[in-house]
Amino acid sequence: ARILCATIGAWGISFLLNSAEFPVNYGYVFLAGALFSSAGLICMAVMREPRDKVQTERRSLKQQANMGIQLLRSDHRFRYYVKTRLLLSLFPLGLPFLFLFAKKELGYKSTEIAVFITTECIGLVISNYFWSRLARSVSNKAVLFQSSVAAISIPLLVILFAVFPLPKELFSLVFAIEASVDSGFTIGGMSYLIEIIPEKERTTYSALYNTLLGFPILLSFPAGIFLDTFGFVALYAILLFFAIIAALYAAKLKNIKPVRG
């Protein structure tokens, strides 16, 4: 189903990009994306979730913030995991500029970029199957570690394409890898979090975890300024450095338990 949606989506994006001149054509694409996203959010809003078996005590916003600080101070395993995920969250900073790199450095046209979306979805479908089996047979830590190692290849490949005259058709592999890495972080990340946090405070831990993971997004604007000033190679060299550090952190995560089933 995802591959079918990707194929239809790629065709639709190509059609919209060819239907008008820039920037109106991109406006059509974002409008279509907004409509489909809104429909998805509406469907999600009407879903009913089962009630938690363990009810968390009610707290004010200030009490919740103090509890979050206390958890980070007292729970070493959770604190180390948050550090690891924050480092892993730096890799997406270069993702918005992959399309720009493909156009400026490799000569892709706007209408050809739709192919990357199909490649992303294919990578996502294949990696979902692989990560799920790895989580069941080994552990969620293994999923996080291997996906963090795969993340290293993304900035590395961009640098190689910038420095060497590699066939531009191979650049679509970067998008397939990016989708598989994101899938690995999603599958392994939340599952590992559930394994290491107490059920009684699961809501508090999850809220704190997701809030902290939102901060790296704020670095996207400085990353864009850095790109304009120093270029693609410099930006992705820095991201490569942080990707390696993140993989080293992920390697030291504790194996909690294999997920069987």
CSV table of C-alpha atoms in Angstrom, one decimal:
chain,number,residue,atom,x,y,z
A,1,ALA,CA,0.0,0.0,0.0
A,2,ARG,CA,2.8,2.4,0.9
A,3,ILE,CA,4.6,1.7,-2.4
A,4,LEU,CA,1.4,2.3,-4.3
A,5,CYS,CA,0.8,5.6,-2.4
A,6,ALA,CA,4.4,6.6,-3.1
A,7,THR,CA,4.0,5.9,-6.8
A,8,ILE,CA,0.8,7.9,-7.0
A,9,GLY,CA,2.3,10.7,-4.8
A,10,ALA,CA,5.4,11.0,-7.0
A,11,TRP,CA,3.2,11.2,-10.1
A,12,GLY,CA,1.0,13.8,-8.4
A,13,ILE,CA,4.0,15.9,-7.3
A,14,SER,CA,5.4,15.8,-10.8
A,15,PHE,CA,2.1,16.9,-12.3
A,16,LEU,CA,1.7,19.8,-9.8
A,17,LEU,CA,5.3,21.0,-10.4
A,18,ASN,CA,4.7,21.0,-14.1
A,19,SER,CA,1.3,22.8,-13.8
A,20,ALA,CA,2.7,26.2,-13.1
A,21,GLU,CA,5.8,28.3,-12.7
A,22,PHE,CA,7.9,28.7,-9.6
A,23,PRO,CA,6.9,29.5,-6.8
A,24,VAL,CA,3.2,28.8,-7.6
A,25,ASN,CA,3.9,25.2,-8.5
A,26,TYR,CA,5.5,24.6,-5.1
A,27,GLY,CA,2.5,26.3,-3.5
A,28,TYR,CA,0.2,23.7,-5.1
A,29,VAL,CA,2.4,20.9,-3.7
A,30,PHE,CA,2.3,22.3,-0.2
A,31,LEU,CA,-1.4,23.0,-0.4
A,32,ALA,CA,-2.0,19.3,-1.4
A,33,GLY,CA,0.2,18.2,1.4
A,34,ALA,CA,-1.7,20.4,3.9
A,35,LEU,CA,-5.0,18.9,2.8
A,36,PHE,CA,-3.9,15.3,3.1
A,37,SER,CA,-2.2,16.0,6.4
A,38,SER,CA,-5.3,17.6,7.8
A,39,ALA,CA,-7.4,14.6,6.8
A,40,GLY,CA,-5.0,12.3,8.5
A,41,LEU,CA,-5.0,14.4,11.7
A,42,ILE,CA,-8.8,14.4,11.7
A,43,CYS,CA,-8.8,10.6,11.5
A,44,MET,CA,-6.3,10.4,14.3
A,45,ALA,CA,-8.4,12.8,16.4
A,46,VAL,CA,-11.5,10.6,16.3
A,47,MET,CA,-9.6,7.4,17.3
A,48,ARG,CA,-10.3,6.0,20.8
A,49,GLU,CA,-7.3,4.8,22.9
A,50,PRO,CA,-7.7,2.3,25.8
A,51,ARG,CA,-7.3,3.8,29.2
A,52,ASP,CA,-4.1,3.3,31.1
A,53,LYS,CA,-4.1,0.6,33.7
A,54,VAL,CA,-1.9,2.7,36.0
A,55,GLN,CA,-3.2,6.3,36.5
A,56,THR,CA,-0.5,9.0,37.0
A,57,GLU,CA,-1.2,11.6,39.7
A,58,ARG,CA,-2.4,15.0,38.5
A,59,ARG,CA,0.2,17.7,38.6
A,60,SER,CA,0.4,21.4,37.6
A,61,LEU,CA,2.7,22.5,34.8
A,62,LYS,CA,5.3,23.6,37.4
A,63,GLN,CA,5.1,20.4,39.3
A,64,GLN,CA,5.5,18.4,36.0
A,65,ALA,CA,8.6,20.5,35.1
A,66,ASN,CA,10.1,19.8,38.5
A,67,MET,CA,9.3,16.1,38.2
A,68,GLY,CA,11.0,16.1,34.8
A,69,ILE,CA,14.2,17.7,36.2
A,70,GLN,CA,14.1,15.2,39.1
A,71,LEU,CA,13.8,12.2,36.7
A,72,LEU,CA,16.8,13.4,34.7
A,73,ARG,CA,18.9,13.8,37.8
A,74,SER,CA,17.9,10.5,39.5
A,75,ASP,CA,17.5,8.1,36.6
A,76,HIS,CA,21.0,7.6,35.0
A,77,ARG,CA,19.8,5.1,32.4
A,78,PHE,CA,17.0,7.5,31.2
A,79,ARG,CA,19.4,10.5,31.2
A,80,TYR,CA,22.0,8.6,29.1
A,81,TYR,CA,19.3,7.5,26.7
A,82,VAL,CA,18.1,11.1,26.3
A,83,LYS,CA,21.6,12.2,25.5
A,84,THR,CA,21.9,9.5,22.9
A,85,ARG,CA,18.6,10.3,21.2
A,86,LEU,CA,19.4,14.1,21.2
A,87,LEU,CA,22.7,13.2,19.3
A,88,LEU,CA,20.8,11.0,17.0
A,89,SER,CA,18.3,13.8,16.4
A,90,LEU,CA,21.0,15.9,14.9
A,91,PHE,CA,21.2,13.8,11.7
A,92,PRO,CA,17.9,15.1,10.3
A,93,LEU,CA,19.3,18.7,10.2
A,94,GLY,CA,20.8,18.0,6.8
A,95,LEU,CA,17.7,16.3,5.4
A,96,PRO,CA,15.9,19.4,4.2
A,97,PHE,CA,19.0,20.4,2.1
A,98,LEU,CA,19.3,17.0,0.2
A,99,PHE,CA,16.8,18.2,-2.5
A,100,LEU,CA,18.7,21.5,-2.7
A,101,PHE,CA,22.0,19.6,-3.1
A,102,ALA,CA,20.5,17.4,-5.8
A,103,LYS,CA,19.4,20.4,-7.8
A,104,LYS,CA,22.5,22.7,-7.3
A,105,GLU,CA,25.3,20.2,-7.3
A,106,LEU,CA,24.0,17.2,-9.3
A,107,GLY,CA,21.8,19.0,-11.9
A,108,TYR,CA,18.4,17.4,-11.0
A,109,LYS,CA,15.3,19.2,-12.1
A,110,SER,CA,12.4,19.9,-9.9
A,111,THR,CA,10.2,17.4,-11.7
A,112,GLU,CA,12.8,14.6,-11.3
A,113,ILE,CA,12.9,15.1,-7.5
A,114,ALA,CA,9.6,13.2,-7.2
A,115,VAL,CA,11.5,10.0,-7.8
A,116,PHE,CA,13.2,10.5,-4.5
A,117,ILE,CA,9.9,10.2,-2.7
A,118,THR,CA,9.2,6.8,-4.3
A,119,THR,CA,12.7,5.7,-3.3
A,120,GLU,CA,12.1,6.9,0.3
A,121,CYS,CA,8.9,4.8,0.6
A,122,ILE,CA,10.6,1.7,-0.8
A,123,GLY,CA,13.4,2.1,1.7
A,124,LEU,CA,10.8,2.6,4.5
A,125,VAL,CA,8.9,-0.5,3.6
A,126,ILE,CA,12.0,-2.7,3.4
A,127,SER,CA,13.6,-1.4,6.5
A,128,ASN,CA,10.3,-1.7,8.5
A,129,TYR,CA,10.4,-5.4,7.9
A,130,PHE,CA,14.1,-5.7,8.8
A,131,TRP,CA,14.0,-3.5,11.9
A,132,SER,CA,10.9,-5.4,13.3
A,133,ARG,CA,12.6,-8.8,12.9
A,134,LEU,CA,15.8,-7.4,14.5
A,135,ALA,CA,13.9,-6.0,17.4
A,136,ARG,CA,12.1,-9.4,18.0
A,137,SER,CA,15.2,-11.6,17.5
A,138,VAL,CA,17.8,-9.4,19.2
A,139,SER,CA,16.7,-6.2,21.0
A,140,ASN,CA,15.6,-2.6,20.4
A,141,LYS,CA,19.0,-1.5,21.4
A,142,ALA,CA,20.4,-3.4,18.3
A,143,VAL,CA,17.8,-1.5,16.1
A,144,LEU,CA,19.0,1.8,17.5
A,145,PHE,CA,22.6,1.0,17.1
A,146,GLN,CA,22.4,-0.3,13.6
A,147,SER,CA,20.2,2.5,12.4
A,148,SER,CA,22.7,5.0,14.0
A,149,VAL,CA,25.5,3.3,12.0
A,150,ALA,CA,23.4,3.6,8.8
A,151,ALA,CA,22.9,7.3,9.6
A,152,ILE,CA,26.7,7.9,9.3
A,153,SER,CA,26.4,7.0,5.6
A,154,ILE,CA,24.1,9.8,4.8
A,155,PRO,CA,26.4,12.8,5.3
A,156,LEU,CA,29.3,10.7,4.1
A,157,LEU,CA,27.6,10.0,0.8
A,158,VAL,CA,26.7,13.6,0.3
A,159,ILE,CA,30.3,14.6,0.8
A,160,LEU,CA,31.4,11.9,-1.7
A,161,PHE,CA,29.0,13.1,-4.3
A,162,ALA,CA,30.2,16.7,-3.7
A,163,VAL,CA,33.8,15.8,-4.1
A,164,PHE,CA,33.8,13.0,-6.7
A,165,PRO,CA,32.0,12.7,-10.1
A,166,LEU,CA,29.7,9.9,-9.0
A,167,PRO,CA,26.7,8.9,-11.2
A,168,LYS,CA,23.9,11.2,-10.1
A,169,GLU,CA,21.4,8.3,-10.4
A,170,LEU,CA,22.9,6.7,-7.4
A,171,PHE,CA,22.0,9.7,-5.2
A,172,SER,CA,18.5,8.3,-4.7
A,173,LEU,CA,20.1,5.7,-2.4
A,174,VAL,CA,20.6,8.5,0.1
A,175,PHE,CA,16.9,9.0,0.4
A,176,ALA,CA,16.3,5.2,0.8
A,177,ILE,CA,18.9,5.1,3.6
A,178,GLU,CA,17.4,8.3,5.2
A,179,ALA,CA,13.9,6.6,5.3
A,180,SER,CA,15.3,3.4,6.8
A,181,VAL,CA,17.2,5.3,9.5
A,182,ASP,CA,14.1,7.3,10.5
A,183,SER,CA,12.2,4.0,10.6
A,184,GLY,CA,14.9,2.5,12.9
A,185,PHE,CA,14.9,5.4,15.2
A,186,THR,CA,11.0,5.3,15.4
A,187,ILE,CA,10.8,1.5,16.0
A,188,GLY,CA,13.7,1.1,18.3
A,189,GLY,CA,13.5,4.5,20.0
A,190,MET,CA,10.0,4.4,21.5
A,191,SER,CA,10.2,0.7,22.2
A,192,TYR,CA,13.5,1.0,24.1
A,193,LEU,CA,12.1,4.0,26.1
A,194,ILE,CA,9.1,1.8,27.2
A,195,GLU,CA,11.5,-0.9,28.3
A,196,ILE,CA,13.6,1.4,30.6
A,197,ILE,CA,10.9,3.5,32.2
A,198,PRO,CA,8.6,2.5,35.1
A,199,GLU,CA,5.0,1.9,34.2
A,200,LYS,CA,3.7,4.2,36.9
A,201,GLU,CA,5.5,7.3,35.4
A,202,ARG,CA,5.3,6.3,31.8
A,203,THR,CA,3.3,9.4,30.8
A,204,THR,CA,5.7,11.7,32.5
A,205,TYR,CA,8.8,10.1,31.0
A,206,SER,CA,7.3,10.0,27.6
A,207,ALA,CA,6.2,13.7,27.7
A,208,LEU,CA,9.6,14.7,28.9
A,209,TYR,CA,11.4,12.6,26.3
A,210,ASN,CA,9.3,14.0,23.4
A,211,THR,CA,9.7,17.6,24.6
A,212,LEU,CA,13.5,17.3,24.8
A,213,LEU,CA,13.6,15.8,21.3
A,214,GLY,CA,11.9,18.8,19.9
A,215,PHE,CA,14.9,21.1,20.7
A,216,PRO,CA,17.2,19.9,17.9
A,217,ILE,CA,14.6,21.1,15.4
A,218,LEU,CA,15.4,24.7,16.5
A,219,LEU,CA,18.9,24.2,15.0
A,220,SER,CA,17.5,23.9,11.4
A,221,PHE,CA,17.6,27.7,10.9
A,222,PRO,CA,21.3,28.1,12.1
A,223,ALA,CA,22.1,25.1,9.9
A,224,GLY,CA,20.7,26.9,6.8
A,225,ILE,CA,22.7,30.0,7.6
A,226,PHE,CA,25.8,27.8,8.0
A,227,LEU,CA,25.1,26.2,4.6
A,228,ASP,CA,24.8,29.5,2.9
A,229,THR,CA,28.1,30.7,4.4
A,230,PHE,CA,30.3,27.6,4.2
A,231,GLY,CA,28.7,25.3,1.7
A,232,PHE,CA,27.5,21.7,1.6
A,233,VAL,CA,30.7,19.9,2.4
A,234,ALA,CA,31.4,21.9,5.6
A,235,LEU,CA,27.8,21.3,6.8
A,236,TYR,CA,27.7,17.6,6.2
A,237,ALA,CA,31.2,17.2,7.6
A,238,ILE,CA,29.9,18.5,10.9
A,239,LEU,CA,26.9,16.3,10.7
A,240,LEU,CA,29.1,13.3,9.9
A,241,PHE,CA,31.1,14.0,13.1
A,242,PHE,CA,28.0,14.1,15.2
A,243,ALA,CA,26.6,11.0,13.6
A,244,ILE,CA,29.8,9.1,14.5
A,245,ILE,CA,29.5,10.4,18.1
A,246,ALA,CA,25.9,9.4,18.2
A,247,ALA,CA,26.7,5.9,17.0
A,248,LEU,CA,29.3,5.5,19.8
A,249,TYR,CA,26.7,6.6,22.4
A,250,ALA,CA,24.2,4.1,20.9
A,251,ALA,CA,26.7,1.3,21.2
A,252,LYS,CA,26.9,1.8,24.9
A,253,LEU,CA,23.2,1.5,25.5
A,254,LYS,CA,22.3,-1.4,27.7
A,255,ASN,CA,20.5,-4.4,26.2
A,256,ILE,CA,17.3,-4.6,28.2
A,257,LYS,CA,15.6,-7.7,26.8
A,258,PRO,CA,15.0,-9.3,23.4
A,259,VAL,CA,11.5,-8.7,22.1
A,260,ARG,CA,10.0,-12.1,21.2
A,261,GLY,CA,6.7,-12.9,19.7
